[in-house]
């Protein structure tokens, strides 16, 4: 459930889709993201060879501890990609939020899996 300090996280196993949307600065980021690590590990371990997963992320603000958790998630996905699973990350950012774009670009830097940066116009 999305709150002021935590993003909404939806993992749809049937649609093979993980969505993370909202600001992330929970009091304990590792505890907040623990279920996500667990879902991902279970899914990636149980999936048949050739299974795929789409990750949609839209996080306008991420604090340092949340950044570490997101990086750990991306590293786990990168590992799955390197092992032949079809992984695609789509990272959305507000065109007026340069910091969010730079943050996504830093995450993308060391990854080889498909990783798209998609600008979004904020509705006024």
Coordinates of C-alpha atoms in Angstrom, one line a residue:
X1 CA 0.0 0.0 0.0
X2 CA 1.3 3.4 -1.1
X3 CA 1.9 5.9 1.7
X4 CA 3.6 9.3 1.8
X5 CA 7.0 7.7 2.4
X6 CA 6.6 4.3 0.7
X7 CA 5.9 3.4 -3.0
X8 CA 3.1 1.2 -4.1
X9 CA 4.5 -2.2 -5.1
X10 CA 2.5 -4.6 -7.2
X11 CA 3.8 -8.0 -8.3
X12 CA 1.6 -9.8 -10.7
X13 CA 3.0 -13.2 -11.2
X14 CA 0.6 -14.2 -14.0
X15 CA 1.2 -11.1 -16.0
X16 CA 4.9 -11.4 -15.2
X17 CA 5.0 -7.8 -14.1
X18 CA 6.5 -5.9 -11.1
X19 CA 5.4 -2.3 -10.6
X20 CA 6.9 0.2 -8.1
X21 CA 5.5 3.6 -8.0
X22 CA 5.9 6.5 -5.6
X23 CA 8.4 8.2 -3.3
X24 CA 10.6 5.9 -1.2
X25 CA 12.0 7.1 2.1
X26 CA 10.6 4.5 4.6
X27 CA 12.0 4.4 8.2
X28 CA 13.5 1.0 7.5
X29 CA 14.0 0.5 3.7
X30 CA 15.4 -3.0 4.0
X31 CA 12.3 -4.2 6.0
X32 CA 10.0 -2.5 3.5
X33 CA 11.7 -4.1 0.4
X34 CA 12.2 -7.5 2.0
X35 CA 8.9 -8.9 0.6
X36 CA 10.0 -7.7 -2.9
X37 CA 13.3 -9.5 -2.6
X38 CA 11.4 -12.6 -1.5
X39 CA 8.8 -12.4 -4.4
X40 CA 11.6 -11.9 -6.9
X41 CA 13.7 -14.7 -5.6
X42 CA 10.8 -17.1 -5.5
X43 CA 9.6 -16.1 -9.0
X44 CA 13.1 -16.2 -10.6
X45 CA 14.0 -19.4 -8.9
X46 CA 10.6 -21.2 -9.7
X47 CA 10.3 -19.8 -13.3
X48 CA 10.9 -22.1 -16.1
X49 CA 13.7 -21.3 -18.5
X50 CA 12.6 -18.5 -20.8
X51 CA 10.2 -16.9 -18.4
X52 CA 10.1 -13.2 -18.5
X53 CA 9.5 -10.3 -16.2
X54 CA 8.7 -6.6 -16.9
X55 CA 9.6 -4.1 -14.2
X56 CA 7.9 -0.7 -14.3
X57 CA 9.4 1.8 -11.9
X58 CA 8.3 5.4 -11.3
X59 CA 10.0 6.8 -8.2
X60 CA 10.2 10.6 -8.1
X61 CA 12.3 10.5 -4.9
X62 CA 14.5 7.8 -3.3
X63 CA 16.5 8.2 -0.2
X64 CA 19.9 6.5 0.2
X65 CA 18.8 3.4 2.0
X66 CA 16.0 2.9 -0.6
X67 CA 18.6 3.4 -3.4
X68 CA 20.6 0.5 -2.0
X69 CA 17.5 -1.7 -1.9
X70 CA 16.5 -0.8 -5.5
X71 CA 20.1 -1.5 -6.6
X72 CA 19.9 -4.9 -4.9
X73 CA 16.7 -5.6 -6.8
X74 CA 18.2 -4.5 -10.1
X75 CA 21.3 -6.6 -9.4
X76 CA 19.1 -9.7 -8.8
X77 CA 17.3 -9.0 -12.1
X78 CA 20.6 -8.5 -13.9
X79 CA 21.8 -11.9 -12.6
X80 CA 18.5 -13.5 -13.9
X81 CA 19.1 -11.7 -17.3
X82 CA 22.6 -13.1 -17.5
X83 CA 21.2 -16.5 -16.8
X84 CA 19.0 -16.3 -19.8
X85 CA 15.7 -15.0 -18.4
X86 CA 14.0 -12.3 -20.3
X87 CA 14.0 -9.2 -18.1
X88 CA 13.0 -5.6 -19.1
X89 CA 13.1 -2.5 -16.9
X90 CA 11.0 0.5 -17.8
X91 CA 11.9 3.5 -15.6
X92 CA 9.5 6.4 -15.8
X93 CA 10.4 9.9 -14.7
X94 CA 8.7 13.3 -14.7
X95 CA 10.3 15.5 -17.5
X96 CA 10.6 18.3 -14.9
X97 CA 12.4 16.1 -12.3
X98 CA 16.0 16.1 -13.5
X99 CA 17.1 14.3 -10.2
X100 CA 14.9 11.4 -10.9
X101 CA 16.2 11.0 -14.4
X102 CA 19.9 11.2 -13.2
X103 CA 19.1 8.6 -10.5
X104 CA 17.7 6.2 -13.1
X105 CA 20.7 6.8 -15.4
X106 CA 23.0 5.9 -12.5
X107 CA 21.1 2.7 -11.9
X108 CA 21.3 1.8 -15.6
X109 CA 25.0 2.4 -15.9
X110 CA 26.3 -1.0 -14.9
X111 CA 23.5 -3.1 -16.2
X112 CA 23.3 -5.0 -19.5
X113 CA 19.6 -6.0 -19.3
X114 CA 17.1 -3.9 -21.4
X115 CA 16.5 -0.7 -19.4
X116 CA 14.4 2.1 -20.9
X117 CA 14.2 5.6 -19.5
X118 CA 10.7 7.0 -20.3
X119 CA 9.9 10.6 -19.8
X120 CA 6.4 11.3 -18.5
X121 CA 4.6 14.7 -18.7
X122 CA 3.0 15.5 -15.3
X123 CA -0.7 16.2 -15.6
X124 CA -1.5 19.7 -14.6

